[in-house]
């Protein structure tokens, strides 16, 4: 994944920054922040799909298939929900 996509993804999905905050931190437009997040999610979904991961609402690290099998802190937002 491109470093710009990964940076915006981490700031938004993991660290909880808004697009406005990311825009100020990285000196990019809000639109670029949103675009990079969208592309990062696409790349992550492609990687998980090609690795044989399953997806039913949420995406998990380590290809776990049910919510009960993975601790909450390992969940990542991919579909815009936290």
C-alpha positions as a Python dict, from the first residue, in 0.01 Angstrom:
ca = {
    (1, 'X'): (0, 0, 0),
    (2, 'X'): (130, 347, -82),
    (3, 'X'): (267, 535, 221),
    (4, 'X'): (18, 822, 172),
    (5, 'X'): (-277, 579, 178),
    (6, 'X'): (-142, 395, 483),
    (7, 'X'): (-77, 721, 671),
    (8, 'X'): (-429, 856, 616),
    (9, 'X'): (-582, 516, 697),
    (10, 'X'): (-390, 491, 1025),
    (11, 'X'): (-471, 848, 1128),
    (12, 'X'): (-842, 809, 1048),
    (13, 'X'): (-930, 448, 1131),
    (14, 'X'): (-685, 374, 1410),
    (15, 'X'): (-600, 708, 1570),
    (16, 'X'): (-946, 862, 1523),
    (17, 'X'): (-853, 1187, 1351),
    (18, 'X'): (-1110, 1363, 1132),
    (19, 'X'): (-1040, 1442, 768),
    (20, 'X'): (-1007, 1809, 862),
    (21, 'X'): (-742, 1726, 1123),
    (22, 'X'): (-556, 1495, 883),
    (23, 'X'): (-566, 1767, 619),
    (24, 'X'): (-395, 2009, 858),
    (25, 'X'): (-142, 1754, 987),
    (26, 'X'): (-32, 1640, 641),
    (27, 'X'): (-83, 1969, 456),
    (28, 'X'): (-325, 1811, 208),
    (29, 'X'): (-684, 1896, 116),
    (30, 'X'): (-979, 1733, 289),
    (31, 'X'): (-1071, 1579, -47),
    (32, 'X'): (-727, 1422, -79),
    (33, 'X'): (-758, 1279, 271),
    (34, 'X'): (-1095, 1123, 185),
    (35, 'X'): (-964, 991, -146),
    (36, 'X'): (-656, 836, 16),
    (37, 'X'): (-873, 670, 281),
    (38, 'X'): (-1104, 527, 13),
    (39, 'X'): (-808, 391, -184),
    (40, 'X'): (-646, 249, 130),
    (41, 'X'): (-967, 62, 215),
    (42, 'X'): (-985, -75, -139),
    (43, 'X'): (-624, -198, -124),
    (44, 'X'): (-680, -356, 218),
    (45, 'X'): (-995, -533, 98),
    (46, 'X'): (-810, -661, -211),
    (47, 'X'): (-528, -797, 3),
    (48, 'X'): (-763, -966, 244),
    (49, 'X'): (-965, -1118, -41),
    (50, 'X'): (-655, -1251, -215),
    (51, 'X'): (-529, -1396, 115),
    (52, 'X'): (-846, -1600, 156),
    (53, 'X'): (-996, -1380, 426),
    (54, 'X'): (-1368, -1375, 482),
    (55, 'X'): (-1581, -1068, 531),
    (56, 'X'): (-1924, -1047, 685),
    (57, 'X'): (-1974, -685, 789),
    (58, 'X'): (-1638, -628, 956),
    (59, 'X'): (-1284, -708, 847),
    (60, 'X'): (-1047, -866, 1096),
    (61, 'X'): (-676, -921, 1114),
    (62, 'X'): (-554, -1281, 1095),
    (63, 'X'): (-853, -1395, 885),
    (64, 'X'): (-1077, -1459, 1186),
    (65, 'X'): (-1431, -1521, 1072),
    (66, 'X'): (-1644, -1437, 1375),
    (67, 'X'): (-1650, -1148, 1619),
    (68, 'X'): (-1603, -1378, 1919),
    (69, 'X'): (-1267, -1501, 1794),
    (70, 'X'): (-1084, -1167, 1785),
    (71, 'X'): (-1033, -907, 2060),
    (72, 'X'): (-1204, -572, 2004),
    (73, 'X'): (-876, -381, 1980),
    (74, 'X'): (-778, -585, 1671),
    (75, 'X'): (-1087, -482, 1472),
    (76, 'X'): (-1032, -227, 1199),
    (77, 'X'): (-1286, -6, 1029),
    (78, 'X'): (-1307, -71, 657),
    (79, 'X'): (-1665, 12, 572),
    (80, 'X'): (-1672, 352, 743),
    (81, 'X'): (-1812, 222, 1072),
    (82, 'X'): (-1624, 218, 1400),
}
